[in-house]
């Protein structure tokens, strides 16, 4: 299978490309300057010249708090650029895999969000990602729309690195304990979506590492495995105000990706263990 990947320099694409290549796929990875998805003609040139079997869009505006003051910029990347990809794929009859976020939901539900639940974002980032989702649903028949959450990876800034950096400076760290979600390692996500695209089963999916947690519990497990001895103090969202409002609950129900690819994704605790091993830390058992 020939795969055209956008957003080559990002944290997700940097893990996804080797996963595709390991499975024997021919991967075309233009630089972000060569494939600027905000320009429709640029996408048309690449789809026309490479004739991919599928396009995977890893490009996104992901600065959740900054999006509150840059919503117009985020709309272009997370919304209109996705429209461009959809139009080019529609014209050429190419399936598109596009990634979205748990932040399209408002967090009012007490149970995990399913693919059947109605999105209702409460921040600018979520609104712009929902716009991208709508273009996929409006314009395409063959697509994989994959929502994921709380991403961390070796090739980008993430919560684990932030916590480990703070642990070098502080013995006690306060972390929010009233927001629930699913941490997800880009490596495990990449392995899952490669299996998904190989299945040819189009549709909407939720893909995260298994099991819900809070940021406080997440941080506590990071420090336990890294052996830092850091004390973690639980606080409320009100005690740690941010520019963007976060949903209280953004846990994603994994149905039906487990059924389609034939396996569950590893737990978020297992993901931390493997991540720390890969980055050279020495996890504590």
CSV table of C-alpha atoms in Angstrom, one decimal:
chain,number,residue,atom,x,y,z
A,1,UNK,CA,0.0,0.0,0.0
A,2,UNK,CA,1.3,3.5,-0.8
A,3,UNK,CA,0.6,6.0,1.9
A,4,UNK,CA,0.9,9.8,1.7
A,5,UNK,CA,1.5,11.3,5.2
A,6,UNK,CA,1.0,15.0,6.0
A,7,UNK,CA,2.4,16.7,9.1
A,8,UNK,CA,5.7,14.9,8.7
A,9,UNK,CA,7.6,16.7,11.5
A,10,UNK,CA,4.9,16.2,14.2
A,11,UNK,CA,5.0,13.9,17.2
A,12,UNK,CA,2.5,11.4,15.7
A,13,UNK,CA,3.9,11.2,12.2
A,14,UNK,CA,7.4,10.6,13.5
A,15,UNK,CA,6.1,7.4,15.1
A,16,UNK,CA,3.6,6.5,12.5
A,17,UNK,CA,5.9,6.5,9.5
A,18,UNK,CA,8.3,3.7,10.9
A,19,UNK,CA,5.2,1.7,11.9
A,20,UNK,CA,3.9,1.8,8.3
A,21,UNK,CA,7.3,1.0,6.9
A,22,UNK,CA,7.8,-1.9,9.3
A,23,UNK,CA,4.6,-3.4,7.8
A,24,UNK,CA,6.0,-3.1,4.3
A,25,UNK,CA,4.1,-0.1,3.1
A,26,UNK,CA,5.5,2.4,0.7
A,27,UNK,CA,5.3,5.7,2.6
A,28,UNK,CA,5.6,9.1,1.0
A,29,UNK,CA,6.4,11.8,3.6
A,30,UNK,CA,6.8,15.3,2.1
A,31,UNK,CA,8.1,18.1,4.3
A,32,UNK,CA,5.5,20.4,5.7
A,33,UNK,CA,6.8,23.2,3.5
A,34,UNK,CA,6.4,21.0,0.4
A,35,UNK,CA,3.0,19.7,1.4
A,36,UNK,CA,1.2,22.7,2.9
A,37,UNK,CA,-2.3,21.4,3.5
A,38,UNK,CA,-3.7,24.9,3.7
A,39,UNK,CA,-3.3,25.1,-0.1
A,40,UNK,CA,-5.6,22.8,-2.1
A,41,UNK,CA,-3.4,22.9,-5.2
A,42,UNK,CA,-0.4,21.6,-3.2
A,43,UNK,CA,-2.4,18.6,-2.0
A,44,UNK,CA,-3.7,18.0,-5.6
A,45,UNK,CA,-0.1,18.0,-6.9
A,46,UNK,CA,1.0,15.4,-4.3
A,47,UNK,CA,-2.0,13.1,-4.7
A,48,UNK,CA,-1.7,13.3,-8.5
A,49,UNK,CA,2.0,12.6,-8.6
A,50,UNK,CA,2.2,9.9,-6.0
A,51,UNK,CA,-1.2,8.2,-6.5
A,52,UNK,CA,-1.5,7.0,-2.9
A,53,UNK,CA,-3.9,4.3,-1.8
A,54,UNK,CA,-4.6,6.3,1.4
A,55,UNK,CA,-3.8,9.7,2.8
A,56,UNK,CA,-3.1,10.0,6.5
A,57,UNK,CA,-3.3,13.5,7.9
A,58,UNK,CA,-1.1,14.1,11.0
A,59,UNK,CA,-1.0,17.9,10.6
A,60,UNK,CA,-2.8,19.8,13.3
A,61,UNK,CA,-2.9,22.9,15.4
A,62,UNK,CA,-2.6,21.4,19.0
A,63,UNK,CA,-2.0,24.4,21.3
A,64,UNK,CA,-5.1,24.1,23.4
A,65,UNK,CA,-4.7,27.2,25.5
A,66,UNK,CA,-3.2,29.4,22.7
A,67,UNK,CA,-6.1,28.5,20.5
A,68,UNK,CA,-8.3,30.7,22.7
A,69,UNK,CA,-6.6,33.8,21.3
A,70,UNK,CA,-5.7,32.2,17.9
A,71,UNK,CA,-9.0,30.5,17.0
A,72,UNK,CA,-8.9,31.9,13.4
A,73,UNK,CA,-5.4,30.4,12.9
A,74,UNK,CA,-6.5,27.1,14.4
A,75,UNK,CA,-9.6,27.1,12.2
A,76,UNK,CA,-7.5,27.3,9.1
A,77,UNK,CA,-5.3,24.3,10.1
A,78,UNK,CA,-7.8,22.1,11.9
A,79,UNK,CA,-10.8,23.0,9.7
A,80,UNK,CA,-10.2,24.5,6.2
A,81,UNK,CA,-7.0,22.6,5.6
A,82,UNK,CA,-9.0,19.4,6.3
A,83,UNK,CA,-11.6,20.5,3.8
A,84,UNK,CA,-8.8,20.8,1.3
A,85,UNK,CA,-7.6,17.3,2.0
A,86,UNK,CA,-11.2,16.0,1.7
A,87,UNK,CA,-11.7,17.7,-1.6
A,88,UNK,CA,-8.5,16.4,-3.1
A,89,UNK,CA,-9.2,12.9,-1.8
A,90,UNK,CA,-12.8,13.0,-3.0
A,91,UNK,CA,-11.7,14.0,-6.5
A,92,UNK,CA,-9.1,11.3,-6.7
A,93,UNK,CA,-11.1,8.6,-5.0
A,94,UNK,CA,-8.6,8.2,-2.2
A,95,UNK,CA,-9.6,7.3,1.4
A,96,UNK,CA,-8.5,9.8,4.1
A,97,UNK,CA,-7.4,9.0,7.7
A,98,UNK,CA,-7.9,12.1,9.9
A,99,UNK,CA,-7.2,12.4,13.6
A,100,UNK,CA,-9.5,14.3,16.0
A,101,UNK,CA,-9.7,14.7,19.8
A,102,UNK,CA,-11.6,13.9,22.9
A,103,UNK,CA,-12.0,17.7,23.3
A,104,UNK,CA,-14.9,17.7,20.9
A,105,UNK,CA,-17.0,16.6,23.9
A,106,UNK,CA,-18.2,18.8,26.7
A,107,UNK,CA,-17.3,16.5,29.6
A,108,UNK,CA,-20.8,16.5,31.2
A,109,UNK,CA,-21.3,12.8,30.6
A,110,UNK,CA,-20.3,10.5,33.5
A,111,UNK,CA,-19.7,7.5,31.3
A,112,UNK,CA,-17.0,7.2,28.5
A,113,UNK,CA,-17.9,8.9,25.3
A,114,UNK,CA,-18.9,6.6,22.4
A,115,UNK,CA,-18.7,7.2,18.7
A,116,UNK,CA,-22.5,7.7,18.8
A,117,UNK,CA,-22.4,10.6,21.3
A,118,UNK,CA,-23.0,14.1,20.0
A,119,UNK,CA,-19.9,16.4,20.1
A,120,UNK,CA,-20.3,19.7,22.0
A,121,UNK,CA,-16.8,21.3,22.4
A,122,UNK,CA,-16.3,23.9,25.2
A,123,UNK,CA,-13.0,25.4,24.0
A,124,UNK,CA,-11.7,26.9,20.8
A,125,UNK,CA,-9.4,24.0,20.1
A,126,UNK,CA,-12.3,21.6,20.3
A,127,UNK,CA,-14.4,23.7,18.1
A,128,UNK,CA,-11.8,23.8,15.4
A,129,UNK,CA,-11.2,20.1,15.5
A,130,UNK,CA,-15.0,19.5,15.3
A,131,UNK,CA,-15.0,21.7,12.1
A,132,UNK,CA,-12.4,19.3,10.6
A,133,UNK,CA,-14.6,16.3,11.6
A,134,UNK,CA,-17.6,17.9,9.9
A,135,UNK,CA,-15.7,18.3,6.6
A,136,UNK,CA,-14.7,14.6,6.7
A,137,UNK,CA,-18.3,13.6,7.3
A,138,UNK,CA,-19.8,16.0,4.8
A,139,UNK,CA,-17.5,15.4,1.9
A,140,UNK,CA,-16.2,11.8,2.1
A,141,UNK,CA,-17.6,8.3,1.8
A,142,UNK,CA,-14.3,6.5,2.4
A,143,UNK,CA,-12.6,7.7,5.6
A,144,UNK,CA,-11.2,6.8,9.0
A,145,UNK,CA,-12.0,9.5,11.5
A,146,UNK,CA,-9.9,8.6,14.6
A,147,UNK,CA,-10.4,10.5,17.9
A,148,UNK,CA,-7.7,10.1,20.4
A,149,UNK,CA,-6.6,11.8,23.6
A,150,UNK,CA,-3.8,13.0,25.9
A,151,UNK,CA,-1.0,12.1,23.5
A,152,UNK,CA,2.6,11.7,24.5
A,153,UNK,CA,5.5,10.6,22.3
A,154,UNK,CA,9.3,10.7,22.1
A,155,UNK,CA,9.4,13.4,19.4
A,156,UNK,CA,7.4,16.2,21.0
A,157,UNK,CA,6.5,18.1,24.2
A,158,UNK,CA,4.1,16.1,26.4
A,159,UNK,CA,2.9,15.7,30.0
A,160,UNK,CA,5.4,13.1,30.9
A,161,UNK,CA,8.3,15.3,29.9
A,162,UNK,CA,6.8,18.3,31.7
A,163,UNK,CA,6.4,16.2,34.9
A,164,UNK,CA,10.0,14.8,34.8
A,165,UNK,CA,11.4,18.3,34.2
A,166,UNK,CA,9.4,19.7,37.2
A,167,UNK,CA,10.6,16.8,39.3
A,168,UNK,CA,14.2,17.9,38.8
A,169,UNK,CA,13.3,21.3,40.4
A,170,UNK,CA,10.6,20.5,42.9
A,171,UNK,CA,10.0,17.7,45.4
A,172,UNK,CA,6.3,18.4,45.6
A,173,UNK,CA,4.0,19.1,42.6
A,174,UNK,CA,0.3,19.9,42.5
A,175,UNK,CA,-1.7,18.3,39.7
A,176,UNK,CA,-5.4,18.5,38.8
A,177,UNK,CA,-7.4,15.5,40.0
A,178,UNK,CA,-10.9,16.3,38.6
A,179,UNK,CA,-10.4,15.8,34.9
A,180,UNK,CA,-10.6,12.3,33.5
A,181,UNK,CA,-9.2,11.0,30.3
A,182,UNK,CA,-7.0,8.4,28.6
A,183,UNK,CA,-3.3,9.0,28.1
A,184,UNK,CA,-2.1,7.6,24.7
A,185,UNK,CA,1.4,6.9,23.5
A,186,UNK,CA,1.8,7.8,19.8
A,187,UNK,CA,3.7,4.5,19.2
A,188,UNK,CA,0.7,2.4,20.3
A,189,UNK,CA,-1.7,4.7,18.5
A,190,UNK,CA,0.4,4.3,15.3
A,191,UNK,CA,0.4,0.5,15.6
A,192,UNK,CA,-3.4,0.5,16.0
A,193,UNK,CA,-4.2,2.8,13.1
A,194,UNK,CA,-1.8,0.9,10.8
A,195,UNK,CA,-3.9,-2.2,11.5
A,196,UNK,CA,-7.1,-0.1,11.0
A,197,UNK,CA,-6.1,1.2,7.6
A,198,UNK,CA,-5.1,-2.3,6.6
A,199,UNK,CA,-8.5,-3.6,7.5
A,200,UNK,CA,-10.3,-1.3,5.0
A,201,UNK,CA,-13.1,-0.8,7.6
A,202,UNK,CA,-14.0,2.9,7.1
A,203,UNK,CA,-15.8,4.9,9.9
A,204,UNK,CA,-15.4,6.8,13.1
A,205,UNK,CA,-13.2,5.3,15.8
A,206,UNK,CA,-11.9,6.1,19.3
A,207,UNK,CA,-8.3,5.0,19.8
A,208,UNK,CA,-6.5,5.4,23.1
A,209,UNK,CA,-4.4,3.4,25.5
A,210,UNK,CA,-6.7,1.3,27.7
A,211,UNK,CA,-8.1,2.6,31.0
A,212,UNK,CA,-9.2,6.0,32.3
A,213,UNK,CA,-7.3,8.1,34.8
A,214,UNK,CA,-6.9,11.7,36.1
A,215,UNK,CA,-3.9,14.0,35.6
A,216,UNK,CA,-3.0,13.5,39.2
A,217,UNK,CA,-3.1,9.7,39.0
A,218,UNK,CA,-1.2,9.9,35.7
A,219,UNK,CA,1.6,12.0,37.3
A,220,UNK,CA,1.7,9.8,40.4
A,221,UNK,CA,2.3,6.7,38.1
A,222,UNK,CA,5.0,8.6,36.1
A,223,UNK,CA,7.0,9.4,39.2
A,224,UNK,CA,6.5,5.9,40.6
A,225,UNK,CA,7.9,4.3,37.5
A,226,UNK,CA,10.7,6.8,37.1
A,227,UNK,CA,11.6,6.5,40.7
A,228,UNK,CA,11.9,10.2,41.4
A,229,UNK,CA,10.4,10.2,44.9
A,230,UNK,CA,8.3,13.2,44.0
A,231,UNK,CA,5.2,14.0,46.1
A,232,UNK,CA,2.1,14.7,44.1
A,233,UNK,CA,-0.7,16.8,45.6
A,234,UNK,CA,-4.3,16.6,44.2
A,235,UNK,CA,-5.9,19.9,43.3
A,236,UNK,CA,-9.1,21.0,41.5
A,237,UNK,CA,-9.4,22.6,38.1
A,238,UNK,CA,-10.5,25.8,39.9
A,239,UNK,CA,-7.1,25.9,41.7
A,240,UNK,CA,-5.2,25.7,38.4
A,241,UNK,CA,-7.0,28.0,35.9
A,242,UNK,CA,-6.1,27.8,32.2
A,243,UNK,CA,-7.0,29.9,29.2
A,244,UNK,CA,-9.0,27.0,27.7
A,245,UNK,CA,-11.7,25.2,29.7
A,246,UNK,CA,-11.1,21.4,29.8
A,247,UNK,CA,-13.9,18.8,29.9
A,248,UNK,CA,-14.2,17.1,33.3
A,249,UNK,CA,-14.6,13.8,31.6
A,250,UNK,CA,-13.2,13.0,28.2
A,251,UNK,CA,-12.7,9.3,28.5
A,252,UNK,CA,-13.3,7.6,25.1
A,253,UNK,CA,-15.1,4.3,24.7
A,254,UNK,CA,-12.9,2.1,22.4
A,255,UNK,CA,-15.7,0.4,20.6
A,256,UNK,CA,-15.4,-0.7,17.7
A,257,UNK,CA,-11.6,-0.4,17.1
A,258,UNK,CA,-10.8,-3.4,19.4
A,259,UNK,CA,-13.3,-5.6,17.4
A,260,UNK,CA,-11.9,-4.4,14.0
A,261,UNK,CA,-8.2,-4.8,14.6
A,262,UNK,CA,-8.6,-7.8,16.9
A,263,UNK,CA,-6.9,-6.6,20.0
A,264,UNK,CA,-7.1,-4.1,22.8
A,265,UNK,CA,-4.5,-1.3,23.0
A,266,UNK,CA,-2.1,-1.7,25.9
A,267,UNK,CA,-2.9,0.1,29.2
A,268,UNK,CA,-1.7,3.6,29.8
A,269,UNK,CA,0.5,2.2,32.6
A,270,UNK,CA,2.2,-0.2,30.2
A,271,UNK,CA,2.6,2.7,27.8
A,272,UNK,CA,4.4,4.8,30.4
A,273,UNK,CA,6.8,1.8,31.1
A,274,UNK,CA,7.7,1.4,27.5
A,275,UNK,CA,8.0,5.1,26.9
A,276,UNK,CA,10.4,5.5,29.8
A,277,UNK,CA,12.5,2.6,28.6
A,278,UNK,CA,12.7,4.0,25.1
A,279,UNK,CA,13.7,7.5,26.3
A,280,UNK,CA,16.5,6.0,28.4
A,281,UNK,CA,15.0,6.4,31.9
A,282,UNK,CA,15.1,3.5,34.3
A,283,UNK,CA,11.6,2.6,35.3
A,284,UNK,CA,11.0,1.4,38.9
A,285,UNK,CA,9.0,-1.8,39.1
